[in-house]
Each structure stands twice: as structure tokens, then as C-alpha cells.
XYZ file of C-alpha atoms in Angstrom:
410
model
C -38.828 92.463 32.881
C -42.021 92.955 34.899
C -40.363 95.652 37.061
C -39.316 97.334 33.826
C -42.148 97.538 32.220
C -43.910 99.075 35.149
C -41.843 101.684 35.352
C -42.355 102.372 31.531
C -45.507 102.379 31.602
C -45.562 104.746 34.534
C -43.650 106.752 32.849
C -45.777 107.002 29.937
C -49.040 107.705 31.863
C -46.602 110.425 33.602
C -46.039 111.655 30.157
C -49.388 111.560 29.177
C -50.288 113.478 32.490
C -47.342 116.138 31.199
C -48.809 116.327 27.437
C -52.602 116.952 28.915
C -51.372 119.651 31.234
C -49.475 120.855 28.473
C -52.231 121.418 25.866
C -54.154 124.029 28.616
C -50.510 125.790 28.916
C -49.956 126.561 25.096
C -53.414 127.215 24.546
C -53.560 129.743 27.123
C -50.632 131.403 26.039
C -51.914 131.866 22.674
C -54.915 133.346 23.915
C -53.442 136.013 25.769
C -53.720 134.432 29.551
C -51.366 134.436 31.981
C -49.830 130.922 33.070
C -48.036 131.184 36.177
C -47.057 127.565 36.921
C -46.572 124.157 35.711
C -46.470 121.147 37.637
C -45.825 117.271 37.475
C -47.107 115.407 40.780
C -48.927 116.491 43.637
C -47.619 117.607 47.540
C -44.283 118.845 48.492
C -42.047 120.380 45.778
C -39.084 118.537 44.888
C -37.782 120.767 42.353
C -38.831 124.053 40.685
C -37.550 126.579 38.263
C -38.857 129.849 36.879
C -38.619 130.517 32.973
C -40.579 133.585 31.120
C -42.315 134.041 33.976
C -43.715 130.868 34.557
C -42.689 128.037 37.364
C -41.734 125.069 36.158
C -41.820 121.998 39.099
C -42.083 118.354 40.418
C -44.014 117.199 42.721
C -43.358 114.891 45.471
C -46.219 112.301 44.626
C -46.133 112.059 40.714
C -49.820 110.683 40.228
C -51.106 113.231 38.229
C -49.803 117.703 37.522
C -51.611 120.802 37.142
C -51.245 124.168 35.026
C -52.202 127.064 37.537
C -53.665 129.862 34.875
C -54.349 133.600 36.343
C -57.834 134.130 36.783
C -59.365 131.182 36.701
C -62.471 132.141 38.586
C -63.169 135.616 39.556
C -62.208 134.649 43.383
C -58.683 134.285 42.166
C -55.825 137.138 43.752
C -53.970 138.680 41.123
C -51.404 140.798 40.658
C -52.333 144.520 38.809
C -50.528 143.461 35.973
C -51.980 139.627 35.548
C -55.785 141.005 35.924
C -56.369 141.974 32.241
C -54.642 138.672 31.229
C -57.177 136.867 33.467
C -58.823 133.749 32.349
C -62.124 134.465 33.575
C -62.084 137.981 31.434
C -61.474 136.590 28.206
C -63.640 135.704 25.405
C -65.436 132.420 26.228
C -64.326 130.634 23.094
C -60.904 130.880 24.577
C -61.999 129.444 27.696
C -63.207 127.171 26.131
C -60.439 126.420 23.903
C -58.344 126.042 26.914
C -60.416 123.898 28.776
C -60.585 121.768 25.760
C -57.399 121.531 24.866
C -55.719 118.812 27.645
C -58.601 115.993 26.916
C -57.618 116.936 23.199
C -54.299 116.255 24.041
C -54.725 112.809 25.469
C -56.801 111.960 22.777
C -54.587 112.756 20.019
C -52.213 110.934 21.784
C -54.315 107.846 21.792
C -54.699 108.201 17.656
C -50.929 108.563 17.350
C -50.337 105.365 19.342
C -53.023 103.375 17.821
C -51.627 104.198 14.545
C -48.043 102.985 15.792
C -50.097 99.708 16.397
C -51.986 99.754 13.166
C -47.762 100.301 11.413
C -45.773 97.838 13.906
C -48.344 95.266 14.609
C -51.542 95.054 12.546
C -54.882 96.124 14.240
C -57.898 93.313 15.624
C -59.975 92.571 12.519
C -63.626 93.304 13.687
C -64.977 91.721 10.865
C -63.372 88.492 10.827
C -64.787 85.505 9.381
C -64.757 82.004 10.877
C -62.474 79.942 8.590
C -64.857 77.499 6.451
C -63.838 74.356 8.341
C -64.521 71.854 11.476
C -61.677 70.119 11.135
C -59.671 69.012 14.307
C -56.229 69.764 14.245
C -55.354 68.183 17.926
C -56.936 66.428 20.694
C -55.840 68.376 23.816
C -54.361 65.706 26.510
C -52.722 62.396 26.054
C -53.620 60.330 22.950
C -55.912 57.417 23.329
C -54.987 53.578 23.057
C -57.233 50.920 21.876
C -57.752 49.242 25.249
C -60.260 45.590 25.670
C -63.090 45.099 23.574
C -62.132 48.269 21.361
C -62.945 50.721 24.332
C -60.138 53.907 24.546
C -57.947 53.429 27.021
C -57.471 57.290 28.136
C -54.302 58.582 30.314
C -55.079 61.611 33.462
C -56.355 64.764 32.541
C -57.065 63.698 29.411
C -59.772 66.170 26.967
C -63.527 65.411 26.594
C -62.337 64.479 22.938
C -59.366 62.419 23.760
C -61.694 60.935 26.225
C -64.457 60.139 23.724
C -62.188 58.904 20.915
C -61.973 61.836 18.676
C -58.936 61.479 17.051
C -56.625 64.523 15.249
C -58.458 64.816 11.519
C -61.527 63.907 12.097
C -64.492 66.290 11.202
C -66.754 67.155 13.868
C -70.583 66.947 12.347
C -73.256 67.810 15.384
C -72.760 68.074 18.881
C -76.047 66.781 20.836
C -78.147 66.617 18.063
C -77.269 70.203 16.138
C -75.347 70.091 13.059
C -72.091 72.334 12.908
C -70.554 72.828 9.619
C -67.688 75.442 10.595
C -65.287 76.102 13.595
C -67.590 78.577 15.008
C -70.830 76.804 14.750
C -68.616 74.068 16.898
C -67.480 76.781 19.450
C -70.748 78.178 20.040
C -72.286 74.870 20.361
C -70.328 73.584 23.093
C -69.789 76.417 24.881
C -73.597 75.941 26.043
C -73.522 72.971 26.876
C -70.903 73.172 30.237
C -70.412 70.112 31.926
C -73.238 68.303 29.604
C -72.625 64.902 28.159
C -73.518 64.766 24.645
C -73.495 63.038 21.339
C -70.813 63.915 18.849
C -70.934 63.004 15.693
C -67.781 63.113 13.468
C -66.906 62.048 10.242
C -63.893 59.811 10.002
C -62.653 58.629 6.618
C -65.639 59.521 4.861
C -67.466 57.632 7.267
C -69.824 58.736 10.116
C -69.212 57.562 13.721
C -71.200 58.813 17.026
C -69.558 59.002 20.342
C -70.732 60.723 23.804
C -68.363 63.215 25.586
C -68.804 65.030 28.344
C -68.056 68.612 28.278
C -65.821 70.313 30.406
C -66.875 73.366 32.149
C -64.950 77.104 32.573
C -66.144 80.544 33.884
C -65.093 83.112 31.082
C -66.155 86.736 32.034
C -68.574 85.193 34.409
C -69.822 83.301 31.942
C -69.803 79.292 32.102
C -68.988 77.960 28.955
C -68.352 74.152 27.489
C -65.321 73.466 26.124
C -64.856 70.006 23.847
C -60.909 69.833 24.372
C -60.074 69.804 20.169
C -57.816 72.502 18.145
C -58.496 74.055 14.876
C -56.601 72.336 11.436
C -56.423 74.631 8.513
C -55.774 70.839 7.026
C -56.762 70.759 3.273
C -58.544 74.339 3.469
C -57.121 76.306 0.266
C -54.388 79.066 0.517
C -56.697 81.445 -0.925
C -58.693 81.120 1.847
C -56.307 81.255 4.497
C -54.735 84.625 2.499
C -57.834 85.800 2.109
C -57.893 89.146 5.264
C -61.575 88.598 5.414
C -60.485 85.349 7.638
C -56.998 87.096 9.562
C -57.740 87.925 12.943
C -55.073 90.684 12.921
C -54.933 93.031 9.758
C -51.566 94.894 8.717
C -51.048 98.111 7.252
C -48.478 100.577 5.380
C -48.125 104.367 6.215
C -51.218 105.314 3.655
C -53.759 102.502 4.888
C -52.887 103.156 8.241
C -54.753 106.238 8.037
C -58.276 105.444 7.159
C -58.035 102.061 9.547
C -56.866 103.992 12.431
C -59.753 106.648 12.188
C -61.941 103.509 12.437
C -60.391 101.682 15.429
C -60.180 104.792 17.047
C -64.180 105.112 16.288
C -64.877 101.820 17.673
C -62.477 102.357 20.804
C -64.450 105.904 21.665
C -67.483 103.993 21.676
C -66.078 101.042 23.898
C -64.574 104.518 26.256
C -68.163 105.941 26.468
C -69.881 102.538 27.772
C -67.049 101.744 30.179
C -68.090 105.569 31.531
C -71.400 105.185 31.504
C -70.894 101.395 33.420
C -67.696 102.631 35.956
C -70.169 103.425 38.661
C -71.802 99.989 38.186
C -68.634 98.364 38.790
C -67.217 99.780 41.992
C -69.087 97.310 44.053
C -67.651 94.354 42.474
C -63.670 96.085 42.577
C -64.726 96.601 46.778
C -65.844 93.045 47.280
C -62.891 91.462 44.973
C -60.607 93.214 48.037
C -62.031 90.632 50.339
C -61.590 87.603 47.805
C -64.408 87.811 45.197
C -63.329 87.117 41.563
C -61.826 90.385 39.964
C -63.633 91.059 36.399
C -61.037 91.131 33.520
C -62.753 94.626 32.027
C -63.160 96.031 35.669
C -61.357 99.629 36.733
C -57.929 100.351 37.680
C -55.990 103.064 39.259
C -52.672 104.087 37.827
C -51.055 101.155 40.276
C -53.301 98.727 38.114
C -52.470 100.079 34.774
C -48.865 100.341 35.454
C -48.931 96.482 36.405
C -51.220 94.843 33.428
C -48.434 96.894 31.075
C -45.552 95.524 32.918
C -47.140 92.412 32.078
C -47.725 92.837 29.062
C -43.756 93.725 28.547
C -42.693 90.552 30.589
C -44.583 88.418 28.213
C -43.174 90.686 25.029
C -46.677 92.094 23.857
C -45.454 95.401 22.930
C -48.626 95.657 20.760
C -50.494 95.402 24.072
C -48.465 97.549 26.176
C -48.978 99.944 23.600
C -52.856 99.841 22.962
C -53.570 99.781 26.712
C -51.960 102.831 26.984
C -53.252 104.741 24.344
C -56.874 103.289 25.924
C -55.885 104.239 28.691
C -55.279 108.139 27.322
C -59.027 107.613 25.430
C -59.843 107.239 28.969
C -58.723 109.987 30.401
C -59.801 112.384 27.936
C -63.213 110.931 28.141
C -63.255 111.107 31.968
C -62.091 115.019 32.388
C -64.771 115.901 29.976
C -67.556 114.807 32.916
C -69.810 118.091 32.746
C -69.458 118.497 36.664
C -66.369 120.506 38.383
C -63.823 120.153 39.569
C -63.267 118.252 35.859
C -62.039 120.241 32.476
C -65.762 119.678 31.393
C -67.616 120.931 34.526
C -65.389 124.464 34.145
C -66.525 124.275 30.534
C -69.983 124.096 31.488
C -69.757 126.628 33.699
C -68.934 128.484 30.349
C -71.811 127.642 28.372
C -73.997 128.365 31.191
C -72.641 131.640 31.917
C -73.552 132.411 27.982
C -77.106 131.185 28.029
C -77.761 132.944 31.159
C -76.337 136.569 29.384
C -78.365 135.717 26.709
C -81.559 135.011 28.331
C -80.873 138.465 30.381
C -80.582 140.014 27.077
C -84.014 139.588 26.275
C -85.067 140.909 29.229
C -82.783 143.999 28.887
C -80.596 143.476 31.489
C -76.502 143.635 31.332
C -74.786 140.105 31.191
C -74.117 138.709 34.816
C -70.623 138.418 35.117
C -68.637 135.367 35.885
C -70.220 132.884 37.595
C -70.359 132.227 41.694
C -68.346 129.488 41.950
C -68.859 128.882 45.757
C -71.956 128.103 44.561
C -70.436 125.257 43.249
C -68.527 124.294 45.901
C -71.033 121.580 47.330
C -71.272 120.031 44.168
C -67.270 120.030 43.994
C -66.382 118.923 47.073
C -68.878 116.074 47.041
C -67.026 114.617 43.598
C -63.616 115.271 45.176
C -65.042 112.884 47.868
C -66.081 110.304 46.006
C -63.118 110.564 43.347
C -60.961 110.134 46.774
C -63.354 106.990 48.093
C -63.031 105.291 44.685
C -59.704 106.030 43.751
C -59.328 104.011 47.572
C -61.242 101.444 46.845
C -59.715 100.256 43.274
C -55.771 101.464 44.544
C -56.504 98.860 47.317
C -58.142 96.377 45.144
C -55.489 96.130 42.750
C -52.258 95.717 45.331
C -54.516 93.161 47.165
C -56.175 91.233 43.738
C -54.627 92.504 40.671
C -55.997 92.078 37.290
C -53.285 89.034 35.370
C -53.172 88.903 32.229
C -53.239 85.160 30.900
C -50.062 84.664 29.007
């Protein structure tokens, strides 16, 4: 099922390469331009066709496609009867509109599929609240006997609980000296304490008791935390409460409610898109050194061999929900990234635009007649130097995620 569901997924980020490319071919048409071909994939063509005057293809390497529009930049050859349908000559809100329109297809991709989630699954509950109770459910490890003199007698790999003779429906009261009167006071409390031996307190029968544990000790996104080794009961807690959505961790939705929820996840996952931009160069370092053995961040970058493998596992392990959210991320992601205001990106060319409007308007004033398309040699340095680096990256976290891929726990 893994292999599977890493060729679906490549196929949908193959898709969602064919949808973005599509959204600058339609647009362009409608605006008058001349699109002369359409590709899937990159290098040697593997198959072609010509319809209405446009080239249809497939390249040999299908990581990514391109629409080829007349006229792009003035430096473009064209034929006599492709020059008045020239990109570069039309109005700039139709340049504009064209650039536009492939990170607006990705993205509108991403809200379709997040509403799919929101209708087949239920979407994450940001507001959750901790269910009102500190009750433990299960001691994780091997039950304790009464051994001499009353002492637990405790079997290997046995819990910091089980270990400490906190038994399944007890009530956990303060941990080193701090009262906790909910689940998540009791989660927050021991996950500072790593490797710490502490009081408990617990309430047993209406009766309180104090024992010492000591704490185990985990790295969680780089984090060391304290873990007690006990499971939630919703024991005695009323069904109101445990109807109630304000305490479901995953909230579900018809058609109608989709709506209004989706528009909000898909707020809160732009947001999340925009701070993993404004962090990606941060984290290359830390993708280059996991290549040589260093521990691989959960929420670091990955290449399209990356992606394709964290959705093939989340198919192997049946989280269709997950498959499907990463890759409507993933299209958040890319619609994000190609709106970069630097070329060769969709939003460099449509700042190129803008400029090209400020400068004929500040020539205006002066009395002068508008400049004329931009020089784009000029920005050739500033192009080639991002090709560069899109290469050296795009090296770096390929590499990194054949050599230490990114698992997901099951």
C-alpha cells in the first residue's frame, strides 16, 4: 500500500502542477494572448500533439510543466501574426491576471480539498477544551503486585505510574508539589519535569495517598518533555460533556456548515503557509546536516520525493484524511511560494508589472512618454542567482529525504 499511495500522491501533485499551468493558459486565452504550448515535465519530449494551434506535450522528467505564452518579454521572437497577441503588449491588468491566475489555481484547489476533509472526515478543533477530569484510565506497562512489606512488586519496562503504585481510577491531585485539577494541568505538569522524581499525590477512594515517581524523559519537536506513563478515563464524566463539540478534538460538518468552517481552516492554514515561508531559509541547515545523521525535524521541508512518501504513508496506515490535507497544504504551498516577488517566480514577473506602471507614472509627471517594457536582462543576475539556489536547495532536501526521510508515527 505504501508504493500505491506514492504513486497517488505523485500523481496528484502532477495534477496540481497541470491545474496551475492551466489557470495561466485559460486566462491568457481570454485575454487575447497567444499560447503556443503546454507542457507536463521537464527535458526530452515524450509525447506531443498540436490542437487550435497550441502544443500539447509530456515531458521526460515529470517534476513540474510550463505554459509557453507569446511575448512574454519583449526579447521574445515572434511570428508577424503572434506580435499583436503578445503578452508583453497587453493591458497590464491582464498580465497580471495571468500571472495570477496558476497560484490561484493551486489555491482553490487547496479550499476544495480541505472542504472534502471538513465533509468526509471532520476538521482539527482549534478551540478544544481539555475534558474536566484527571482521572486515570490505564497505567501503561505491566500491573503491579503487592510484593513484601506492602512495597509494588513491578514487572520490565514497566510506567513511572505502574512503577509508583498508581493504579487505573485513581485521581491524580499534584505532581511535585502543584495541584492539577484537569487532564491538561497533569500533561503540562509533567512534561517539565523530564527525568525528575517527584511527589504524586492521588486520591484513591476518597482518600489521599502520596507516592514518588520518576518521570520518564522524550524529545518531542526537540523539545524534552516528562511523561508520567497514565491514560485518560472519561470514567463518571457526564455525556453532556463528552457530546458537548467544545471538548471533540475533531469537528464534523454537513454540505452548509462546511462552508463557513472551511473559510476558517483555510485562514488559519494561510497563516501557518506564510511562517513556514518566512522560516524555509532557516531550516535548510538543519535538512543538510540531517543527510549526515542529525535528527530530521517533523515540520522541516521536502521535495516532491518527500511529499510523495509521507502521503504514501499516510495511505499505508489508511489516513485518507491525512493524505488528503497534506496535499491540499501542500498546493497552499505552492501557491504561496510562486508568489515570491523575485523572477523567475509568477510573482517576480508580476512585479515587474507593477514596476513598469509606477515608473510610467512617475515619467508622466515629468512629461515624458511611458518607458516601454521592462529590460529584463537586467534581471538576469537576480534570476540566475535564485535558479541557483532553487537548484542547491532543491539538492540538498531531494538528498535528505532518500537518505533520512520524514516517518510518520503510526
Amino acid at each position: 500500500m505504501l508504493v500505491v499511495g506514492i504513486i497517488l500522491f505523485a500523481l496528484g501533485i502532477m495534477l496540481s502542477i497541470v491545474l496551475h499551468e492551466f489557470g495561466h493558459m485559460k486566462v491568457a486565452q481570454w485575454s487575447g494572448m497567444k499560447v503556443r504550448r503546454f507542457f507536463v515535465g521537464f527535458g526530452p519530449t515524450v509525447w506531443s500533439t498540436n490542437r487550435g494551434g497550441i502544443e500539447y506535450g509530456l515531458k521526460a522528467v515529470p517534476l513540474g510543466g510550463f505554459c509557453d505564452i507569446a511575448g512574454m518579454t519583449a526579447y521574445d521572437e515572434l511570428s508577424p501574426e503572434d506580435e499583436p497577441r503578445a503578452m508583453w503588449r497587453q493591458a497590464w491588468w491582464k498580465r497580471v491576471a495571468v500571472l495570477l491566475a496558476g497560484p490561484a489555481m493551486n489555491i482553490l484547489l487547496a479550499v476544495a480539498l480541505f472542504y472534502g476533509v471538513a465533509l468526509g472526515w471532520g476538521l482539527v478543533n482549534r478551540d478544544v477544551q481539555p475534558i474536566p477530569t484527571d482521572r486515570v484510565a490505564a497505567v501503561v506497562g505491566d500491573t503491579c503486585a503487592a510484593g513484601q512489606a506492602g512495597e509494588p512488586a513491578c514487572g520490565p519496562g514497566l510506567g513511572p505510574a505502574g512503577a509508583a503504585g498508581i493504579l487505573p481510577g485513581d485521581r491524580i491531585v499534584a505532581v511535585d508539589g502543584v495541584p492539577v485539577s484537569s487532564w491538561a494541568d497533569l500533561s503540562e505538569e509533567v512534561a517539565g519535569l523530564p527525568g525528575e522524581t517527584v511527589p504524586v499525590v492521588v486520591d484513591r477512594g476518597g482518600e489521599e495517598t502520596t507516592t514518588t515517581a520518576t518521570l520518564t524523559s522524550s524529545t518531542v519537536d526537540g523539545q524534552e518533555r516528562g511523561a508520567l506513563g497514565v491514560r485518560l478515563s472519561d470514567e463518571g464524566i457526564p455525556q453532556e460533556i463528552l457530546d458537548d463539540p467544545a471538548y471533540q478534538t475533531v469537528n464534523t460538518y454537513d454540505v452548509w456548515s462546511a462552508v463557513p468552517a472551511t473559510i476558517e481552516f483555510t485562514g488559519d492554514m494561510v497563516d501557518a503557509t506564510v511562517q513556514g515561508l518566512i522560516s524555509f531559509p532557516s531550516k535548510i541547515p538543519a535538512v543538510a546536516a540531517s543527510i549526515f545523521g542529525a535528527e530530521r525535524a517533523e515540520d522541516s521541508p521536502v521535495s516532491v520525493v518527500g511529499a510523495s512518501h509521507i502521503g504514501g504513508q499516510a495511505a499505508e496506515q489508511g489516513a485518507w484524511w491525512l493524505f488528503v490535507l497534506f496535499l491540499a497544504g501542500l498546493n497552499l504551498f505552492l501557491g504561496a511560494f510562486n508568489l515570491v516577488p523575485l523572477t523567475p517566480f509568477d510573482g517576480g514577473h508580476v512585479a515587474v508589472v507593477f514596476y513598469e506602471k509606477i515608473r510610467d507614472a512617475l515619467r508622466r509627471l515629468r512629461g515624458l512618454a511611458p518607458g516601454g517594457p521592462a529590460d529584463y536582462e537586467k534581471l538576469a543576475p537576480i534570476t540566475m542567482t535564485v535558479f541557483v539556489l532553487l537548484i542547491g536547495v532543491s539538492a540538498i532536501v531531494i538528498t535528505a529525504d532518500f537518505v533520512n526521510p520524514i516517518l510518520l508515527t503510526g
